[in-house]
Amino acid sequence: MTKEFGVPPVVFPSGGNPTVAAGGNTQQRRVPTAPFQPPRPSNSGIPFMSFEVGSAAATTSGPIGGGTGPIGGVANFDDEEPLLDELGIHPDQIWKKTKSILNPFRANPTFHKDSDLSGPIFLYLSFCLFQLLAGKIQFGVILGWIVVSSIFLYVVFNMLAGRHGNLDLHTCTSVIGYCLLPVVILSAISLFVPQNGALRSGIAGVFVIWATRACTNLMVAVADGGEEHRGLIAYACFLIYTLFSLLVVF
């Protein structure tokens, strides 16, 4: 014998949320919403802001920095300047300027009118290296003396030239740096010469005169107003390179 139980039917509202009666107040369950998504621009000029791989690949149809070319192609660097030229370092000009100092009687001022500091920095490092091989760590001393010497000769030359003086500090530093070549050669030779001897001092005097003559000729040639004061300019140059030679002799 079977029994039949009368179960009342369950009726759900049209919104899908069952209602629960509690004290006469009905409370509905909140429908979950989708997470926040930023609005997508219709015509964005930046490809990666559209979040579409296809549109980004279509818009970047060339090398970085603009231009036209196939997608994924390699940029053409044939028309690019060499890296040293972009940095302002010209090895051919440095070699010509250095070679002009090798003749102490006739220094060519044509190349030195276009001043640069690449060659002087190379000679400075060479001088410091030879001094280091001699057991003397003088990087800061040599650099400080180059700066002080450049300012000293710049002030002296423009005071002597007066209104006609057009020597700038950059050109003055460049000339002093290139004329440091005889002192660099002296530093290399002194590695094989006994210290505290008359021979060492005599060789140093020859190289100081060489550097003084080359620097004086270049200073008078690259700037105006120094021809009539050649003797005083030569005396200032002699003091500068004597100071550098003392680092080598002692």
PDB file of C-alpha atoms in Angstrom:
ATOM      1  CA  MET A   1       0.000   0.000   0.000  1.00  0.00           C
ATOM      2  CA  THR A   2       1.562   3.286  -1.083  1.00  0.00           C
ATOM      3  CA  LYS A   3       1.097   6.675   0.508  1.00  0.00           C
ATOM      4  CA  GLU A   4       0.982   9.859  -1.419  1.00  0.00           C
ATOM      5  CA  PHE A   5       2.397  12.987   0.161  1.00  0.00           C
ATOM      6  CA  GLY A   6       1.130  16.323  -0.948  1.00  0.00           C
ATOM      7  CA  VAL A   7       4.205  18.500  -1.576  1.00  0.00           C
ATOM      8  CA  PRO A   8       3.390  22.074  -2.509  1.00  0.00           C
ATOM      9  CA  PRO A   9       5.085  23.193  -5.728  1.00  0.00           C
ATOM     10  CA  VAL A  10       8.109  25.559  -5.581  1.00  0.00           C
ATOM     11  CA  VAL A  11       7.606  28.680  -7.643  1.00  0.00           C
ATOM     12  CA  PHE A  12      10.590  30.905  -8.584  1.00  0.00           C
ATOM     13  CA  PRO A  13      10.077  34.535  -9.561  1.00  0.00           C
ATOM     14  CA  SER A  14      10.789  35.745 -13.103  1.00  0.00           C
ATOM     15  CA  GLY A  15      14.131  37.430 -12.150  1.00  0.00           C
ATOM     16  CA  GLY A  16      15.639  34.150 -11.014  1.00  0.00           C
ATOM     17  CA  ASN A  17      16.098  35.293  -7.410  1.00  0.00           C
ATOM     18  CA  PRO A  18      13.989  33.532  -4.754  1.00  0.00           C
ATOM     19  CA  THR A  19      12.332  35.699  -2.204  1.00  0.00           C
ATOM     20  CA  VAL A  20      12.624  34.997   1.438  1.00  0.00           C
ATOM     21  CA  ALA A  21       9.994  36.340   3.720  1.00  0.00           C
ATOM     22  CA  ALA A  22      11.407  37.573   6.972  1.00  0.00           C
ATOM     23  CA  GLY A  23       9.241  39.755   9.163  1.00  0.00           C
ATOM     24  CA  GLY A  24       7.226  40.958   6.196  1.00  0.00           C
ATOM     25  CA  ASN A  25      10.286  42.431   4.398  1.00  0.00           C
ATOM     26  CA  THR A  26      11.561  40.888   1.231  1.00  0.00           C
ATOM     27  CA  GLN A  27      15.270  40.953   0.402  1.00  0.00           C
ATOM     28  CA  GLN A  28      16.571  40.188  -3.055  1.00  0.00           C
ATOM     29  CA  ARG A  29      19.987  38.723  -3.888  1.00  0.00           C
ATOM     30  CA  ARG A  30      22.335  40.940  -5.957  1.00  0.00           C
ATOM     31  CA  VAL A  31      23.146  39.761  -9.388  1.00  0.00           C
ATOM     32  CA  PRO A  32      26.967  39.429  -9.876  1.00  0.00           C
ATOM     33  CA  THR A  33      28.371  41.861 -12.411  1.00  0.00           C
ATOM     34  CA  ALA A  34      31.332  41.531 -14.723  1.00  0.00           C
ATOM     35  CA  PRO A  35      34.737  42.982 -13.629  1.00  0.00           C
ATOM     36  CA  PHE A  36      35.642  46.520 -14.610  1.00  0.00           C
ATOM     37  CA  GLN A  37      36.997  46.892 -18.137  1.00  0.00           C
ATOM     38  CA  PRO A  38      38.520  50.180 -19.390  1.00  0.00           C
ATOM     39  CA  PRO A  39      36.757  51.757 -22.329  1.00  0.00           C
ATOM     40  CA  ARG A  40      38.415  50.873 -25.613  1.00  0.00           C
ATOM     41  CA  PRO A  41      39.236  53.914 -27.771  1.00  0.00           C
ATOM     42  CA  SER A  42      37.841  53.833 -31.254  1.00  0.00           C
ATOM     43  CA  ASN A  43      40.847  55.371 -33.053  1.00  0.00           C
ATOM     44  CA  SER A  44      43.867  55.094 -30.753  1.00  0.00           C
ATOM     45  CA  GLY A  45      47.138  56.345 -32.241  1.00  0.00           C
ATOM     46  CA  ILE A  46      49.224  54.067 -29.988  1.00  0.00           C
ATOM     47  CA  PRO A  47      49.084  50.454 -31.202  1.00  0.00           C
ATOM     48  CA  PHE A  48      49.686  48.748 -27.864  1.00  0.00           C
ATOM     49  CA  MET A  49      46.815  50.640 -26.196  1.00  0.00           C
ATOM     50  CA  SER A  50      44.233  48.923 -28.378  1.00  0.00           C
ATOM     51  CA  PHE A  51      45.056  45.448 -27.007  1.00  0.00           C
ATOM     52  CA  GLU A  52      44.723  43.984 -30.446  1.00  0.00           C
ATOM     53  CA  VAL A  53      47.618  42.060 -31.903  1.00  0.00           C
ATOM     54  CA  GLY A  54      46.392  42.373 -35.443  1.00  0.00           C
ATOM     55  CA  SER A  55      46.041  46.144 -35.387  1.00  0.00           C
ATOM     56  CA  ALA A  56      49.434  46.580 -33.711  1.00  0.00           C
ATOM     57  CA  ALA A  57      51.152  44.444 -36.343  1.00  0.00           C
ATOM     58  CA  ALA A  58      49.475  46.365 -39.127  1.00  0.00           C
ATOM     59  CA  THR A  59      50.415  49.793 -37.815  1.00  0.00           C
ATOM     60  CA  THR A  60      54.085  49.038 -37.067  1.00  0.00           C
ATOM     61  CA  SER A  61      55.177  48.458 -40.635  1.00  0.00           C
ATOM     62  CA  GLY A  62      58.709  49.788 -40.498  1.00  0.00           C
ATOM     63  CA  PRO A  63      61.869  50.162 -38.415  1.00  0.00           C
ATOM     64  CA  ILE A  64      61.835  51.798 -35.047  1.00  0.00           C
ATOM     65  CA  GLY A  65      61.726  55.564 -35.335  1.00  0.00           C
ATOM     66  CA  GLY A  66      59.444  55.765 -38.347  1.00  0.00           C
ATOM     67  CA  GLY A  67      59.886  55.045 -42.007  1.00  0.00           C
ATOM     68  CA  THR A  68      58.446  52.471 -44.296  1.00  0.00           C
ATOM     69  CA  GLY A  69      59.551  48.916 -44.702  1.00  0.00           C
ATOM     70  CA  PRO A  70      58.381  45.329 -44.432  1.00  0.00           C
ATOM     71  CA  ILE A  71      57.023  43.997 -41.179  1.00  0.00           C
ATOM     72  CA  GLY A  72      59.826  42.439 -39.164  1.00  0.00           C
ATOM     73  CA  GLY A  73      62.494  43.728 -41.581  1.00  0.00           C
ATOM     74  CA  VAL A  74      65.984  44.766 -40.560  1.00  0.00           C
ATOM     75  CA  ALA A  75      66.807  48.503 -40.487  1.00  0.00           C
ATOM     76  CA  ASN A  76      69.334  49.728 -43.025  1.00  0.00           C
ATOM     77  CA  PHE A  77      72.446  51.149 -41.343  1.00  0.00           C
ATOM     78  CA  ASP A  78      74.451  51.799 -44.498  1.00  0.00           C
ATOM     79  CA  ASP A  79      73.614  55.504 -44.414  1.00  0.00           C
ATOM     80  CA  GLU A  80      74.405  55.879 -40.701  1.00  0.00           C
ATOM     81  CA  GLU A  81      77.565  57.710 -39.606  1.00  0.00           C
ATOM     82  CA  PRO A  82      80.269  55.769 -37.748  1.00  0.00           C
ATOM     83  CA  LEU A  83      79.920  55.704 -33.995  1.00  0.00           C
ATOM     84  CA  LEU A  84      83.160  57.656 -33.411  1.00  0.00           C
ATOM     85  CA  ASP A  85      81.982  60.437 -35.740  1.00  0.00           C
ATOM     86  CA  GLU A  86      78.670  60.685 -33.876  1.00  0.00           C
ATOM     87  CA  LEU A  87      80.615  61.031 -30.617  1.00  0.00           C
ATOM     88  CA  GLY A  88      82.782  63.779 -32.126  1.00  0.00           C
ATOM     89  CA  ILE A  89      85.939  61.625 -32.254  1.00  0.00           C
ATOM     90  CA  HIS A  90      87.793  61.759 -35.569  1.00  0.00           C
ATOM     91  CA  PRO A  91      90.877  59.496 -35.518  1.00  0.00           C
ATOM     92  CA  ASP A  92      92.258  60.889 -38.788  1.00  0.00           C
ATOM     93  CA  GLN A  93      92.215  64.461 -37.479  1.00  0.00           C
ATOM     94  CA  ILE A  94      93.744  63.363 -34.174  1.00  0.00           C
ATOM     95  CA  TRP A  95      96.573  61.661 -36.053  1.00  0.00           C
ATOM     96  CA  LYS A  96      97.187  64.731 -38.255  1.00  0.00           C
ATOM     97  CA  LYS A  97      97.287  67.039 -35.232  1.00  0.00           C
ATOM     98  CA  THR A  98      99.598  64.713 -33.342  1.00  0.00           C
ATOM     99  CA  LYS A  99     101.886  64.338 -36.341  1.00  0.00           C
ATOM    100  CA  SER A 100     102.119  68.121 -36.722  1.00  0.00           C
ATOM    101  CA  ILE A 101     103.608  68.362 -33.207  1.00  0.00           C
ATOM    102  CA  LEU A 102     106.436  65.976 -34.124  1.00  0.00           C
ATOM    103  CA  ASN A 103     108.164  68.758 -36.060  1.00  0.00           C
ATOM    104  CA  PRO A 104     109.268  71.250 -33.374  1.00  0.00           C
ATOM    105  CA  PHE A 105     110.439  73.844 -35.907  1.00  0.00           C
ATOM    106  CA  ARG A 106     107.355  74.004 -38.096  1.00  0.00           C
ATOM    107  CA  ALA A 107     104.066  73.085 -36.447  1.00  0.00           C
ATOM    108  CA  ASN A 108     101.132  73.138 -38.844  1.00  0.00           C
ATOM    109  CA  PRO A 109      98.363  75.288 -37.313  1.00  0.00           C
ATOM    110  CA  THR A 110      95.814  74.406 -40.008  1.00  0.00           C
ATOM    111  CA  PHE A 111      94.564  71.291 -38.237  1.00  0.00           C
ATOM    112  CA  HIS A 112      94.498  72.905 -34.781  1.00  0.00           C
ATOM    113  CA  LYS A 113      91.993  75.618 -35.659  1.00  0.00           C
ATOM    114  CA  ASP A 114      89.282  72.972 -35.274  1.00  0.00           C
ATOM    115  CA  SER A 115      89.880  72.200 -31.614  1.00  0.00           C
ATOM    116  CA  ASP A 116      88.907  68.976 -29.888  1.00  0.00           C
ATOM    117  CA  LEU A 117      89.622  67.234 -26.592  1.00  0.00           C
ATOM    118  CA  SER A 118      89.770  63.620 -27.784  1.00  0.00           C
ATOM    119  CA  GLY A 119      93.478  63.747 -28.608  1.00  0.00           C
ATOM    120  CA  PRO A 120      94.474  65.549 -25.386  1.00  0.00           C
ATOM    121  CA  ILE A 121      92.548  62.973 -23.336  1.00  0.00           C
ATOM    122  CA  PHE A 122      94.411  60.158 -25.117  1.00  0.00           C
ATOM    123  CA  LEU A 123      97.777  61.837 -24.461  1.00  0.00           C
ATOM    124  CA  TYR A 124      96.781  62.467 -20.843  1.00  0.00           C
ATOM    125  CA  LEU A 125      95.976  58.791 -20.339  1.00  0.00           C
ATOM    126  CA  SER A 126      99.240  57.799 -22.034  1.00  0.00           C
ATOM    127  CA  PHE A 127     101.208  60.129 -19.760  1.00  0.00           C
ATOM    128  CA  CYS A 128      99.479  58.701 -16.688  1.00  0.00           C
ATOM    129  CA  LEU A 129     100.157  55.158 -17.887  1.00  0.00           C
ATOM    130  CA  PHE A 130     103.905  55.745 -18.315  1.00  0.00           C
ATOM    131  CA  GLN A 131     104.034  57.410 -14.908  1.00  0.00           C
ATOM    132  CA  LEU A 132     102.217  54.417 -13.462  1.00  0.00           C
ATOM    133  CA  LEU A 133     104.821  52.095 -14.992  1.00  0.00           C
ATOM    134  CA  ALA A 134     107.456  54.210 -13.252  1.00  0.00           C
ATOM    135  CA  GLY A 135     105.689  53.639  -9.929  1.00  0.00           C
ATOM    136  CA  LYS A 136     104.006  57.049  -9.740  1.00  0.00           C
ATOM    137  CA  ILE A 137     100.220  57.267  -9.384  1.00  0.00           C
ATOM    138  CA  GLN A 138      99.539  60.824 -10.549  1.00  0.00           C
ATOM    139  CA  PHE A 139      96.233  60.726 -12.411  1.00  0.00           C
ATOM    140  CA  GLY A 140      94.631  63.481 -10.347  1.00  0.00           C
ATOM    141  CA  VAL A 141      97.770  65.622 -10.210  1.00  0.00           C
ATOM    142  CA  ILE A 142      98.278  65.609 -13.974  1.00  0.00           C
ATOM    143  CA  LEU A 143      94.621  66.308 -14.684  1.00  0.00           C
ATOM    144  CA  GLY A 144      94.580  69.168 -12.200  1.00  0.00           C
ATOM    145  CA  TRP A 145      97.710  70.720 -13.676  1.00  0.00           C
ATOM    146  CA  ILE A 146      96.267  70.512 -17.182  1.00  0.00           C
ATOM    147  CA  VAL A 147      93.149  72.403 -16.064  1.00  0.00           C
ATOM    148  CA  VAL A 148      95.122  75.037 -14.157  1.00  0.00           C
ATOM    149  CA  SER A 149      97.613  75.449 -17.031  1.00  0.00           C
ATOM    150  CA  SER A 150      94.826  75.925 -19.559  1.00  0.00           C
ATOM    151  CA  ILE A 151      93.161  78.611 -17.466  1.00  0.00           C
ATOM    152  CA  PHE A 152      96.518  80.284 -16.787  1.00  0.00           C
ATOM    153  CA  LEU A 153      97.554  80.484 -20.448  1.00  0.00           C
ATOM    154  CA  TYR A 154      94.055  81.544 -21.474  1.00  0.00           C
ATOM    155  CA  VAL A 155      94.111  84.478 -19.053  1.00  0.00           C
ATOM    156  CA  VAL A 156      97.684  85.493 -19.941  1.00  0.00           C
ATOM    157  CA  PHE A 157      97.104  85.400 -23.698  1.00  0.00           C
ATOM    158  CA  ASN A 158      93.887  87.429 -23.614  1.00  0.00           C
ATOM    159  CA  MET A 159      95.418  89.984 -21.255  1.00  0.00           C
ATOM    160  CA  LEU A 160      98.365  90.457 -23.613  1.00  0.00           C
ATOM    161  CA  ALA A 161      96.230  90.531 -26.765  1.00  0.00           C
ATOM    162  CA  GLY A 162      93.712  92.981 -25.310  1.00  0.00           C
ATOM    163  CA  ARG A 163      90.705  93.698 -27.480  1.00  0.00           C
ATOM    164  CA  HIS A 164      92.112  91.713 -30.399  1.00  0.00           C
ATOM    165  CA  GLY A 165      92.373  88.502 -28.390  1.00  0.00           C
ATOM    166  CA  ASN A 166      89.926  85.828 -29.548  1.00  0.00           C
ATOM    167  CA  LEU A 167      91.383  82.763 -27.855  1.00  0.00           C
ATOM    168  CA  ASP A 168      88.745  80.622 -26.163  1.00  0.00           C
ATOM    169  CA  LEU A 169      89.343  78.174 -23.354  1.00  0.00           C
ATOM    170  CA  HIS A 170      88.448  75.114 -25.432  1.00  0.00           C
ATOM    171  CA  THR A 171      91.082  75.907 -28.071  1.00  0.00           C
ATOM    172  CA  CYS A 172      93.651  76.707 -25.395  1.00  0.00           C
ATOM    173  CA  THR A 173      93.074  73.361 -23.671  1.00  0.00           C
ATOM    174  CA  SER A 174      93.278  71.528 -26.992  1.00  0.00           C
ATOM    175  CA  VAL A 175      96.618  73.108 -27.922  1.00  0.00           C
ATOM    176  CA  ILE A 176      98.145  72.498 -24.489  1.00  0.00           C
ATOM    177  CA  GLY A 177      96.957  68.903 -24.586  1.00  0.00           C
ATOM    178  CA  TYR A 178      98.408  68.157 -28.021  1.00  0.00           C
ATOM    179  CA  CYS A 179     101.692  69.869 -27.159  1.00  0.00           C
ATOM    180  CA  LEU A 180     101.925  67.505 -24.216  1.00  0.00           C
ATOM    181  CA  LEU A 181     103.213  64.905 -26.700  1.00  0.00           C
ATOM    182  CA  PRO A 182     106.939  65.665 -26.075  1.00  0.00           C
ATOM    183  CA  VAL A 183     106.397  65.246 -22.338  1.00  0.00           C
ATOM    184  CA  VAL A 184     104.663  61.915 -22.973  1.00  0.00           C
ATOM    185  CA  ILE A 185     107.652  60.778 -25.045  1.00  0.00           C
ATOM    186  CA  LEU A 186     109.953  61.983 -22.252  1.00  0.00           C
ATOM    187  CA  SER A 187     107.965  59.937 -19.750  1.00  0.00           C
ATOM    188  CA  ALA A 188     108.360  56.830 -21.930  1.00  0.00           C
ATOM    189  CA  ILE A 189     112.132  57.356 -22.389  1.00  0.00           C
ATOM    190  CA  SER A 190     112.662  58.022 -18.684  1.00  0.00           C
ATOM    191  CA  LEU A 191     111.697  54.425 -17.952  1.00  0.00           C
ATOM    192  CA  PHE A 192     115.070  53.368 -19.382  1.00  0.00           C
ATOM    193  CA  VAL A 193     117.195  56.263 -18.036  1.00  0.00           C
ATOM    194  CA  PRO A 194     118.727  56.220 -14.531  1.00  0.00           C
ATOM    195  CA  GLN A 195     117.017  58.495 -12.055  1.00  0.00           C
ATOM    196  CA  ASN A 196     118.579  61.569 -10.391  1.00  0.00           C
ATOM    197  CA  GLY A 197     121.211  62.038 -13.054  1.00  0.00           C
ATOM    198  CA  ALA A 198     122.436  64.859 -15.278  1.00  0.00           C
ATOM    199  CA  LEU A 199     121.506  62.870 -18.370  1.00  0.00           C
ATOM    200  CA  ARG A 200     117.882  62.670 -17.281  1.00  0.00           C
ATOM    201  CA  SER A 201     117.701  66.428 -16.620  1.00  0.00           C
ATOM    202  CA  GLY A 202     119.380  67.216 -19.962  1.00  0.00           C
ATOM    203  CA  ILE A 203     116.906  65.069 -21.895  1.00  0.00           C
ATOM    204  CA  ALA A 204     114.028  66.690 -20.011  1.00  0.00           C
ATOM    205  CA  GLY A 205     115.307  70.170 -20.960  1.00  0.00           C
ATOM    206  CA  VAL A 206     115.359  69.241 -24.673  1.00  0.00           C
ATOM    207  CA  PHE A 207     111.783  67.970 -24.598  1.00  0.00           C
ATOM    208  CA  VAL A 208     110.575  71.000 -22.629  1.00  0.00           C
ATOM    209  CA  ILE A 209     112.028  73.335 -25.275  1.00  0.00           C
ATOM    210  CA  TRP A 210     110.377  71.205 -27.962  1.00  0.00           C
ATOM    211  CA  ALA A 211     106.952  71.440 -26.301  1.00  0.00           C
ATOM    212  CA  THR A 212     107.386  75.162 -25.581  1.00  0.00           C
ATOM    213  CA  ARG A 213     108.238  76.012 -29.177  1.00  0.00           C
ATOM    214  CA  ALA A 214     105.361  73.975 -30.613  1.00  0.00           C
ATOM    215  CA  CYS A 215     102.820  75.422 -28.181  1.00  0.00           C
ATOM    216  CA  THR A 216     103.983  79.003 -28.770  1.00  0.00           C
ATOM    217  CA  ASN A 217     103.767  78.694 -32.549  1.00  0.00           C
ATOM    218  CA  LEU A 218     100.297  77.194 -32.375  1.00  0.00           C
ATOM    219  CA  MET A 219      98.999  79.766 -29.909  1.00  0.00           C
ATOM    220  CA  VAL A 220     100.170  82.643 -32.074  1.00  0.00           C
ATOM    221  CA  ALA A 221      98.766  81.010 -35.222  1.00  0.00           C
ATOM    222  CA  VAL A 222      95.296  79.944 -34.064  1.00  0.00           C
ATOM    223  CA  ALA A 223      94.447  83.198 -32.245  1.00  0.00           C
ATOM    224  CA  ASP A 224      94.845  86.861 -33.122  1.00  0.00           C
ATOM    225  CA  GLY A 225      96.849  89.433 -31.208  1.00  0.00           C
ATOM    226  CA  GLY A 226      99.686  87.228 -29.966  1.00  0.00           C
ATOM    227  CA  GLU A 227     102.400  87.817 -32.553  1.00  0.00           C
ATOM    228  CA  GLU A 228     103.822  90.904 -30.874  1.00  0.00           C
ATOM    229  CA  HIS A 229     103.858  89.143 -27.497  1.00  0.00           C
ATOM    230  CA  ARG A 230     105.481  85.914 -28.646  1.00  0.00           C
ATOM    231  CA  GLY A 231     108.235  86.106 -26.021  1.00  0.00           C
ATOM    232  CA  LEU A 232     105.856  86.395 -23.073  1.00  0.00           C
ATOM    233  CA  ILE A 233     103.638  83.633 -24.422  1.00  0.00           C
ATOM    234  CA  ALA A 234     106.691  81.415 -24.855  1.00  0.00           C
ATOM    235  CA  TYR A 235     107.720  82.117 -21.260  1.00  0.00           C
ATOM    236  CA  ALA A 236     104.264  81.054 -19.995  1.00  0.00           C
ATOM    237  CA  CYS A 237     104.421  77.875 -22.085  1.00  0.00           C
ATOM    238  CA  PHE A 238     107.933  77.161 -20.776  1.00  0.00           C
ATOM    239  CA  LEU A 239     106.677  77.353 -17.189  1.00  0.00           C
ATOM    240  CA  ILE A 240     103.785  75.000 -17.968  1.00  0.00           C
ATOM    241  CA  TYR A 241     105.853  72.238 -19.559  1.00  0.00           C
ATOM    242  CA  THR A 242     108.672  72.605 -17.048  1.00  0.00           C
ATOM    243  CA  LEU A 243     106.069  71.849 -14.401  1.00  0.00           C
ATOM    244  CA  PHE A 244     105.063  68.667 -16.226  1.00  0.00           C
ATOM    245  CA  SER A 245     108.673  67.590 -16.753  1.00  0.00           C
ATOM    246  CA  LEU A 246     109.333  67.845 -13.020  1.00  0.00           C
ATOM    247  CA  LEU A 247     106.830  65.013 -12.540  1.00  0.00           C
ATOM    248  CA  VAL A 248     109.012  62.854 -14.759  1.00  0.00           C
ATOM    249  CA  VAL A 249     112.467  63.835 -13.490  1.00  0.00           C
ATOM    250  CA  PHE A 250     111.746  63.616  -9.765  1.00  0.00           C
TER     251      PHE A 250
END
